[in-house]
PDB file of C-alpha atoms and ligand atoms in Angstrom:
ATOM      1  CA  UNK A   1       0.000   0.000   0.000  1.00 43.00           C
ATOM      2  CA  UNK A   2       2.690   2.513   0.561  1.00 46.00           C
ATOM      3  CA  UNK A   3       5.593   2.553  -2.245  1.00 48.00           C
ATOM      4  CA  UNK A   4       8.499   4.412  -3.225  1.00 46.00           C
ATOM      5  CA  UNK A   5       6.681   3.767  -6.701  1.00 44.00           C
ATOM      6  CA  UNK A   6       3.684   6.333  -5.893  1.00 45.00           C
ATOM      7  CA  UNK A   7       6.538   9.036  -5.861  1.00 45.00           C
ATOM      8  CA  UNK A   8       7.820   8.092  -9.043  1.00 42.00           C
ATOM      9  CA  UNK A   9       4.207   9.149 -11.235  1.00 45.00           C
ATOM     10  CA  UNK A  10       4.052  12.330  -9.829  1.00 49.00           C
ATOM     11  CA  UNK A  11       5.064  13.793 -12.742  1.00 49.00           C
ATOM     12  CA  UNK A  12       2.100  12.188 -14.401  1.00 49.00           C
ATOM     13  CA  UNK A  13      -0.159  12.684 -12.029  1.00 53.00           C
ATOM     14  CA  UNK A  14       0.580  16.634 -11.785  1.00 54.00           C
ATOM     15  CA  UNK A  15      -0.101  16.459 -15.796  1.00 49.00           C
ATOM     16  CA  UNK A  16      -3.285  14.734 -15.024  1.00 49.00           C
ATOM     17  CA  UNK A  17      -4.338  16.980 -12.163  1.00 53.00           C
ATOM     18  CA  UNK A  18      -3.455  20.252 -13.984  1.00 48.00           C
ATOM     19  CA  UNK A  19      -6.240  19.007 -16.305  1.00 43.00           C
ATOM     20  CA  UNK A  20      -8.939  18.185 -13.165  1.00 43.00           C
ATOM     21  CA  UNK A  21      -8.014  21.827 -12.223  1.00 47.00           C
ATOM     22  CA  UNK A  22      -8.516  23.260 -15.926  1.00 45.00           C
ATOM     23  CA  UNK A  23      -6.601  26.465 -14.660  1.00 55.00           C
ATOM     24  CA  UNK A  24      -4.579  27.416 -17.727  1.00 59.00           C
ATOM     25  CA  UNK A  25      -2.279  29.299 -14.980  1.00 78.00           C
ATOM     26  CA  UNK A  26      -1.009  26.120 -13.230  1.00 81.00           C
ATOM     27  CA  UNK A  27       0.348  24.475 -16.742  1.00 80.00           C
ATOM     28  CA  UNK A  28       1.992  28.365 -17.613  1.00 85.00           C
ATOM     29  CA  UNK A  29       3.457  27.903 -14.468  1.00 88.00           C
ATOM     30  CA  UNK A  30       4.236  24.430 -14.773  1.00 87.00           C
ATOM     31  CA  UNK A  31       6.090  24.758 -18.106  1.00 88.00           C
ATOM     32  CA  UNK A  32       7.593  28.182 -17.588  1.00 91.00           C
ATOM     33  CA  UNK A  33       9.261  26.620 -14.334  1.00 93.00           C
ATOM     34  CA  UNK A  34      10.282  23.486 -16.473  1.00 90.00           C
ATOM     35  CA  UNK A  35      12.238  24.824 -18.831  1.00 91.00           C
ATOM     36  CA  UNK A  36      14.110  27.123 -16.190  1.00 89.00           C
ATOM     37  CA  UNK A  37      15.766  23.674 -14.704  1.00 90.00           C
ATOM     38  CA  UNK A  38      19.227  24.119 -13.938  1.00 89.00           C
ATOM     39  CA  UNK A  39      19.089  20.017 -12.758  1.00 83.00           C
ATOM     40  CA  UNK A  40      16.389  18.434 -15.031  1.00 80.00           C
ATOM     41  CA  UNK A  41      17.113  14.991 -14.143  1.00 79.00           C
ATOM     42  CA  UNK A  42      17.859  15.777 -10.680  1.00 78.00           C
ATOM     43  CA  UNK A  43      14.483  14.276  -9.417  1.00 74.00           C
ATOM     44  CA  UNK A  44      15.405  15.276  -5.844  1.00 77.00           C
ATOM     45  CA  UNK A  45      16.156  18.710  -6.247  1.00 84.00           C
ATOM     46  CA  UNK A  46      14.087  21.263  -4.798  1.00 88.00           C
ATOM     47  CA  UNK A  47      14.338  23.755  -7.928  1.00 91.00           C
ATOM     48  CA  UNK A  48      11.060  23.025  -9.792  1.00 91.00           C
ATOM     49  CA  UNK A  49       8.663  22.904  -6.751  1.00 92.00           C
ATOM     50  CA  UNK A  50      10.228  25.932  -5.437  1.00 94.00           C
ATOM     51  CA  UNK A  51       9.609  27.872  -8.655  1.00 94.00           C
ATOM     52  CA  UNK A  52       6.309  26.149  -8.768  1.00 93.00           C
ATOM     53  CA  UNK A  53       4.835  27.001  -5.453  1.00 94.00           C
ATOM     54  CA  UNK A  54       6.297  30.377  -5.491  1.00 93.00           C
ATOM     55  CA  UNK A  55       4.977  31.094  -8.487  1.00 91.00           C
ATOM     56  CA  UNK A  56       1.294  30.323  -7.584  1.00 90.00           C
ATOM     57  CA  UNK A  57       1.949  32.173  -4.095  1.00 91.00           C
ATOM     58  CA  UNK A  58       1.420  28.837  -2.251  1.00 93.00           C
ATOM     59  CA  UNK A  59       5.272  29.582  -0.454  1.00 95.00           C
ATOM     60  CA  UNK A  60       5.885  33.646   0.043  1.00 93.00           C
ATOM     61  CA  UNK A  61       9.363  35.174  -0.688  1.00 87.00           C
ATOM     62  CA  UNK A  62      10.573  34.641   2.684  1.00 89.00           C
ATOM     63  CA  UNK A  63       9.648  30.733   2.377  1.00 89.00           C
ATOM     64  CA  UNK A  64       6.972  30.693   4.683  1.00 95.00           C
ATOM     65  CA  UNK A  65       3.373  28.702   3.538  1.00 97.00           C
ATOM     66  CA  UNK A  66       0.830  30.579   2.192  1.00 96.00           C
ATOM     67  CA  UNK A  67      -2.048  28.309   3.906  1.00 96.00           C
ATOM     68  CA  UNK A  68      -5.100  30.221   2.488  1.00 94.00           C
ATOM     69  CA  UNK A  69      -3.537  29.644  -1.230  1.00 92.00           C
ATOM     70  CA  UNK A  70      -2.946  25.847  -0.351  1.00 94.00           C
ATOM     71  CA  UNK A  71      -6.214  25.538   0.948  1.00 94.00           C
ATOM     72  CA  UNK A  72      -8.210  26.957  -2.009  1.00 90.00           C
ATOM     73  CA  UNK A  73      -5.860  24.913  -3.958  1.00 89.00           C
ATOM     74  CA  UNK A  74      -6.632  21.419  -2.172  1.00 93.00           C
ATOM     75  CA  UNK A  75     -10.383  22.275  -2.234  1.00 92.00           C
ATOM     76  CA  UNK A  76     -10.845  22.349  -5.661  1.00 87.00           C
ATOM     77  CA  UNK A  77      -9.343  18.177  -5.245  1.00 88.00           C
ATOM     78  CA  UNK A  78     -10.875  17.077  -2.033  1.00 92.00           C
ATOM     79  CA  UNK A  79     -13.900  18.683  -2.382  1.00 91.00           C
ATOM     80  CA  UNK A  80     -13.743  18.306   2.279  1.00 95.00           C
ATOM     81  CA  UNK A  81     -12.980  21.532   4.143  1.00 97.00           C
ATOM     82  CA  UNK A  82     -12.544  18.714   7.027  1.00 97.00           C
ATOM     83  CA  UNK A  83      -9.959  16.678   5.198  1.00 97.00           C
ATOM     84  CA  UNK A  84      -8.259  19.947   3.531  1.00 97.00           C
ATOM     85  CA  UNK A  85      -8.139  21.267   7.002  1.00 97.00           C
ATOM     86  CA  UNK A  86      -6.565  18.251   8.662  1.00 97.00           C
ATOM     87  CA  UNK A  87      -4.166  17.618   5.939  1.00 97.00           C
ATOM     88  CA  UNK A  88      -2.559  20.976   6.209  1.00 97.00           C
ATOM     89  CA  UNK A  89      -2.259  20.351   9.770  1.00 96.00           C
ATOM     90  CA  UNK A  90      -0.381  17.496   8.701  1.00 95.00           C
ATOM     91  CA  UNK A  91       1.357  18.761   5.296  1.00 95.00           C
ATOM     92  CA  UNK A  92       2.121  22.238   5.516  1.00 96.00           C
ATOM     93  CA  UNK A  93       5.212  21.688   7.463  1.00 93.00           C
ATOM     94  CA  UNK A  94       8.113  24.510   7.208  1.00 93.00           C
ATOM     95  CA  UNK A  95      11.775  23.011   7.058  1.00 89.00           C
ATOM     96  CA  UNK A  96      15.141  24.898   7.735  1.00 88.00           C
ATOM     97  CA  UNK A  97      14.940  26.372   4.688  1.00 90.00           C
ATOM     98  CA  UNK A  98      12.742  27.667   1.956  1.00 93.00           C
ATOM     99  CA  UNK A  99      14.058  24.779  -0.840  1.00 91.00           C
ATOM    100  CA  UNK A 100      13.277  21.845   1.520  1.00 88.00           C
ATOM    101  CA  UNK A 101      10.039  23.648   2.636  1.00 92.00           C
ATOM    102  CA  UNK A 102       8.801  23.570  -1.097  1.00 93.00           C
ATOM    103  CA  UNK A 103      10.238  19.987  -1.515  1.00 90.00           C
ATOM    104  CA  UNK A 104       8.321  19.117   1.236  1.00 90.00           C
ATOM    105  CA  UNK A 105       5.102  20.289   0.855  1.00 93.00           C
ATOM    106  CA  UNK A 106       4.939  20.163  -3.433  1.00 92.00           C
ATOM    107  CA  UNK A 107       5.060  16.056  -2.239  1.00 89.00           C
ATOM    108  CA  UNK A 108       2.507  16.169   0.531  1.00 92.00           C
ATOM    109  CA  UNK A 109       0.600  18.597  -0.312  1.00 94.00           C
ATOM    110  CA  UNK A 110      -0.154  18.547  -3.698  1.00 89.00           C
ATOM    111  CA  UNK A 111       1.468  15.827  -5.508  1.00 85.00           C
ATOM    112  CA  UNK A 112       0.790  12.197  -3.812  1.00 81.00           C
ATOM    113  CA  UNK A 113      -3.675  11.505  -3.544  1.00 85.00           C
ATOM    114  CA  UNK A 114      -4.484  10.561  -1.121  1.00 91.00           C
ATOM    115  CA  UNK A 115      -7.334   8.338  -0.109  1.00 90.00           C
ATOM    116  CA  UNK A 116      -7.870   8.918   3.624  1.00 92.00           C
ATOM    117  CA  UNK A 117      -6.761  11.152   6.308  1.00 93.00           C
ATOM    118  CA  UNK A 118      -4.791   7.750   7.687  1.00 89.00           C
ATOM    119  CA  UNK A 119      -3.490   6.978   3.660  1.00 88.00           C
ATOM    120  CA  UNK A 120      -1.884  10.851   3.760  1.00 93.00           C
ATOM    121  CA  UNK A 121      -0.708  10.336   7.593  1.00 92.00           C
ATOM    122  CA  UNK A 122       1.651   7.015   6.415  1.00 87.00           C
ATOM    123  CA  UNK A 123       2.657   8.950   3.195  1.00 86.00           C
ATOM    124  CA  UNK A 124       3.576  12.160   5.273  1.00 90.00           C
ATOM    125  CA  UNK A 125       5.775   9.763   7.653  1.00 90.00           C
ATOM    126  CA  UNK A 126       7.636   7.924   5.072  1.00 86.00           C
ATOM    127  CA  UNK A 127       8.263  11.240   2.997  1.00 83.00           C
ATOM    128  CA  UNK A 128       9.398  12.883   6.417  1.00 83.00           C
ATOM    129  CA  UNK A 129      11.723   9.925   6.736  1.00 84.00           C
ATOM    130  CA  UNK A 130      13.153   9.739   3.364  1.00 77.00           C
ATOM    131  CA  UNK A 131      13.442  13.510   2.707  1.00 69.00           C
ATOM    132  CA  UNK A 132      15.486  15.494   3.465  1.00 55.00           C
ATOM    133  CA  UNK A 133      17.833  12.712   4.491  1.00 57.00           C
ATOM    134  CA  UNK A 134      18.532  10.980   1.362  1.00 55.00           C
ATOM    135  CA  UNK A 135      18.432  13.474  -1.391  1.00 59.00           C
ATOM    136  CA  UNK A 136      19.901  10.969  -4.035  1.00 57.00           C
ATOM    137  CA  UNK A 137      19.192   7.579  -5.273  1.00 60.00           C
ATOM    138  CA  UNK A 138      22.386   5.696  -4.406  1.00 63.00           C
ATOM    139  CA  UNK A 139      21.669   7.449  -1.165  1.00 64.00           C
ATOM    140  CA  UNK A 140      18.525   5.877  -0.818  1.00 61.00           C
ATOM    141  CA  UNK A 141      19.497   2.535  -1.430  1.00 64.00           C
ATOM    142  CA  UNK A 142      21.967   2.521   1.118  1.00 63.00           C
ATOM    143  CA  UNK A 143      19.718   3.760   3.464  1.00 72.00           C
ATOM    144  CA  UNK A 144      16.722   1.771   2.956  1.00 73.00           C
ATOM    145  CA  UNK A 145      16.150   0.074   6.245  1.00 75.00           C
ATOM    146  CA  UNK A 146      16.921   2.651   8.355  1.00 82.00           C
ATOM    147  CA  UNK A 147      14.048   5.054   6.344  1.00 83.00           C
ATOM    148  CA  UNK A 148      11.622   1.743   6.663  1.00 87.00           C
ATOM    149  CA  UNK A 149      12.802   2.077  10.675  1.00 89.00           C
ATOM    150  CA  UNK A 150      12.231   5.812  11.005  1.00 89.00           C
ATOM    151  CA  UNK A 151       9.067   5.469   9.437  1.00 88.00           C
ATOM    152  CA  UNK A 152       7.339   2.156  11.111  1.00 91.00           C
ATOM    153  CA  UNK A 153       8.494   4.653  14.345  1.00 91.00           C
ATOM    154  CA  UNK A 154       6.902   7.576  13.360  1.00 88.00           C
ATOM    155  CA  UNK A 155       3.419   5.627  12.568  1.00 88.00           C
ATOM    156  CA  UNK A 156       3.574   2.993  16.083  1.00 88.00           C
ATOM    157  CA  UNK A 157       4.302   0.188  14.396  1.00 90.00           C
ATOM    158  CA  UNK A 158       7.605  -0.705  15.985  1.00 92.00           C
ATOM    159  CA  UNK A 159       9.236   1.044  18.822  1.00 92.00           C
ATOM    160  CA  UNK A 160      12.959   2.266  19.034  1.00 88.00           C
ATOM    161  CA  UNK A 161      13.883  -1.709  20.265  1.00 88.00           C
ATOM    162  CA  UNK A 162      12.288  -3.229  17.362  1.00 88.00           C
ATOM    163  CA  UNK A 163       9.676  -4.609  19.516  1.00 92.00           C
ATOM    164  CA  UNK A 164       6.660  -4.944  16.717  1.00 93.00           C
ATOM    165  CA  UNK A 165       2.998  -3.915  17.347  1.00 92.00           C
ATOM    166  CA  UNK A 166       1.582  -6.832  16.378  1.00 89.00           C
ATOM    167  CA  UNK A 167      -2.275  -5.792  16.092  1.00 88.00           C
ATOM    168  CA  UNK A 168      -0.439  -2.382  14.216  1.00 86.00           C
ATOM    169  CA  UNK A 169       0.826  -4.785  11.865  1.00 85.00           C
ATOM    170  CA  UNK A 170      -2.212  -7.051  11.268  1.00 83.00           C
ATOM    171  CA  UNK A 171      -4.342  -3.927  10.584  1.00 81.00           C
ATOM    172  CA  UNK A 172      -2.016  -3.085   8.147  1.00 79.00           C
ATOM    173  CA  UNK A 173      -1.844  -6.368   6.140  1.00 78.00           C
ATOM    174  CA  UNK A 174      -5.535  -6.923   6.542  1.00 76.00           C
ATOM    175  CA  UNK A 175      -6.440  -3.532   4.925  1.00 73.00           C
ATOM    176  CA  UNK A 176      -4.187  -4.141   1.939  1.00 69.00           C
ATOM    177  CA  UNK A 177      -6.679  -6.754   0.484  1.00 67.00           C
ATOM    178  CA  UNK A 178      -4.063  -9.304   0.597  1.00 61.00           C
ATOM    179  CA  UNK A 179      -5.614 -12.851   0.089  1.00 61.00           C
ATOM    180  CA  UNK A 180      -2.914 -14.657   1.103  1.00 72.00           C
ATOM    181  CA  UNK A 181      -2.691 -14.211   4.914  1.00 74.00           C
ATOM    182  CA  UNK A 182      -2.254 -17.157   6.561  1.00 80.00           C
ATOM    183  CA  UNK A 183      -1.396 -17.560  10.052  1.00 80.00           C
ATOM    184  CA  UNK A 184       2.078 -18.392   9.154  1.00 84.00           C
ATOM    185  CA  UNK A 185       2.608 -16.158   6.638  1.00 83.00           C
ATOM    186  CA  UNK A 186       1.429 -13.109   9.909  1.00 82.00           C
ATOM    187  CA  UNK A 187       3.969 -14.998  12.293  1.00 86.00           C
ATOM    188  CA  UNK A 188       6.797 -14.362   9.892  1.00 89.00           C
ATOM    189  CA  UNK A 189       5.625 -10.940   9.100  1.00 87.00           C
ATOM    190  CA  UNK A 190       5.472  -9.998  13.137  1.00 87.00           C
ATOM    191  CA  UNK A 191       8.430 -11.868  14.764  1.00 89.00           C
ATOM    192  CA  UNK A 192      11.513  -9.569  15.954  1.00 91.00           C
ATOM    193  CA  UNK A 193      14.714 -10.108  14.014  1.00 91.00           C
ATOM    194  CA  UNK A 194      18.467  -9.903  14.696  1.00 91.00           C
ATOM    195  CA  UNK A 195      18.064  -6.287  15.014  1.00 91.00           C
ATOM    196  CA  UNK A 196      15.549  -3.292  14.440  1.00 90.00           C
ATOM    197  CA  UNK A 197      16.514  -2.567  11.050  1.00 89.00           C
ATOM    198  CA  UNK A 198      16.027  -6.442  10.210  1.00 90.00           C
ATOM    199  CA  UNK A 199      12.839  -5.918  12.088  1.00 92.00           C
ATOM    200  CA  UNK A 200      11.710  -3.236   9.910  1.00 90.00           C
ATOM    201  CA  UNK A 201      12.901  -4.446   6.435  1.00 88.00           C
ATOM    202  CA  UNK A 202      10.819  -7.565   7.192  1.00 89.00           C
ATOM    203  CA  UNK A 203       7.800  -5.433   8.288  1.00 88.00           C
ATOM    204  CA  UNK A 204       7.913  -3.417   5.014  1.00 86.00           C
ATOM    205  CA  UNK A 205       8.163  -6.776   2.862  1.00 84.00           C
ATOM    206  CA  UNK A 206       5.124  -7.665   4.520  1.00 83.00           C
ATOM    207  CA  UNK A 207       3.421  -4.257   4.275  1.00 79.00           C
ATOM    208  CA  UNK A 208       3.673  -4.412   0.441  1.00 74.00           C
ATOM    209  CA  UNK A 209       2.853  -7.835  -0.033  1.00 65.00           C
TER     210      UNK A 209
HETATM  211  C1  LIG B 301     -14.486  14.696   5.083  1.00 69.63           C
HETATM  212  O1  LIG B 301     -13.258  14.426   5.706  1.00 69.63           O
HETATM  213  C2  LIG B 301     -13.323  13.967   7.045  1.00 69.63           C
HETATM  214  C3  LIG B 301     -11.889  13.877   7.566  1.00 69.63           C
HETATM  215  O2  LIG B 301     -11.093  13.050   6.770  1.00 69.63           O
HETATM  216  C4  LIG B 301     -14.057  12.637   7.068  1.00 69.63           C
HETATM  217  O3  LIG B 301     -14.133  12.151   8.383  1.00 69.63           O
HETATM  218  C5  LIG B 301     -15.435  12.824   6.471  1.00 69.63           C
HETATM  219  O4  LIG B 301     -16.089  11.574   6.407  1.00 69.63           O
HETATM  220  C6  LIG B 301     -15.355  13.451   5.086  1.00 69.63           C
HETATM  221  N1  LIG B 301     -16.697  13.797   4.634  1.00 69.63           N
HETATM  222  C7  LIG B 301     -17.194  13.352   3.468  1.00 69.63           C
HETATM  223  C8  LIG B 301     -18.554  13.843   3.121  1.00 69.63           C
HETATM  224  O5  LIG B 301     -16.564  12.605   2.730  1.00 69.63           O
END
């Protein structure tokens, strides 16, 4: 249910969403703030959504969120003043400095759907743990158990031991339609490993099953 992959069609997504929007100002934007990249294939560089979200006043000069802006943005998606509300609660988070800020929220803001207040709350945790950490791919790779720890933390699912919330987990592998779950297949996906990070790369296996 939650993958690296979902970051990967943003791109796509934003193309698609530009059209949901039909405001001819967000694809000006979009492709004036394109062909300005200094780092095209830098897909972790915080150029584009900083020209982006500046440009449609969602970030002011001074790098500070523009909540009003994002919220008239979001509503014209979610269609929920509840959900819009809580998920700027949630999203709008400023960093140290105005780059990772846009980063930051272009990703959980605006970019990944969500389907529930608890689908954007797991998103926002992994992107939290993976950014700005790990701002390239070889870095990533490296790196990938500890950002599956750091993020099973952040959402309850394992504590700072690696001792595993069991139910946590069940929930989890229940809600992700998997047809599969036997007994033994939840034993394997719950039991505490060597170490936490063992703990946690077995967790995520399981998660995306
Ligand atoms: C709006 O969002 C809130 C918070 O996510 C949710 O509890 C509520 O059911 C939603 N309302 C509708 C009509 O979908």
């Amino acid at each position: 249910m939650i993958s690296i992959f979902k970051f990967a069609v943003v791109v796509f997504y934003l193309i698609a969403q530009m059209s949901v929007l039909a405001e001819r100002d967000i694809s000006v934007i979009f492709d004036k703030c394109s062909a300005q990249r200094k780092e095209p294939d830098n897909q972790y560089s915080s150029e584009l959504p900083l020209c982006i979200l500046t440009a449609m006043e969602i970030l002011n000069n001074n790098g500070a969120v523009n909540k009003k802006n994002l919220e008239e943005l979001l509503l014209l998606r979610y269609k929920n003043q509840t959900f819009v509300n809580n998920l700027i609660d949630l999203c709008a988070v400023e960093q140290p400095n105005p780059g990772e800020t846009a980063y930051y929220v272009f990703y959980t803001c605006w970019i990944t759907p969500y389907e529930s207040l608890e689908d954007a709350k797991h998103m926002i945790a992994f992107l939290s743990c993976w950014y700005p950490k790990y701002k390239s791919s070889e870095k990533i790779k490296a790196a990938q158990n500890d950002i599956y720890k750091c993020f099973l933390e952040k959402i309850n699912i394992m504590d700072k031991n690696g001792e595993v919330n069991k139910e946590a987990v069940l929930q989890i592998m229940k809600a992700s339609e998997n047809k599969k779950l036997t007994d033994a297949v939840i034993e394997g996906c719950v039991t505490k490993k060597e170490n936490p990070l063992e703990t946690a790369n077995n967790i995520w296996k399981c998660i995306n099953m």
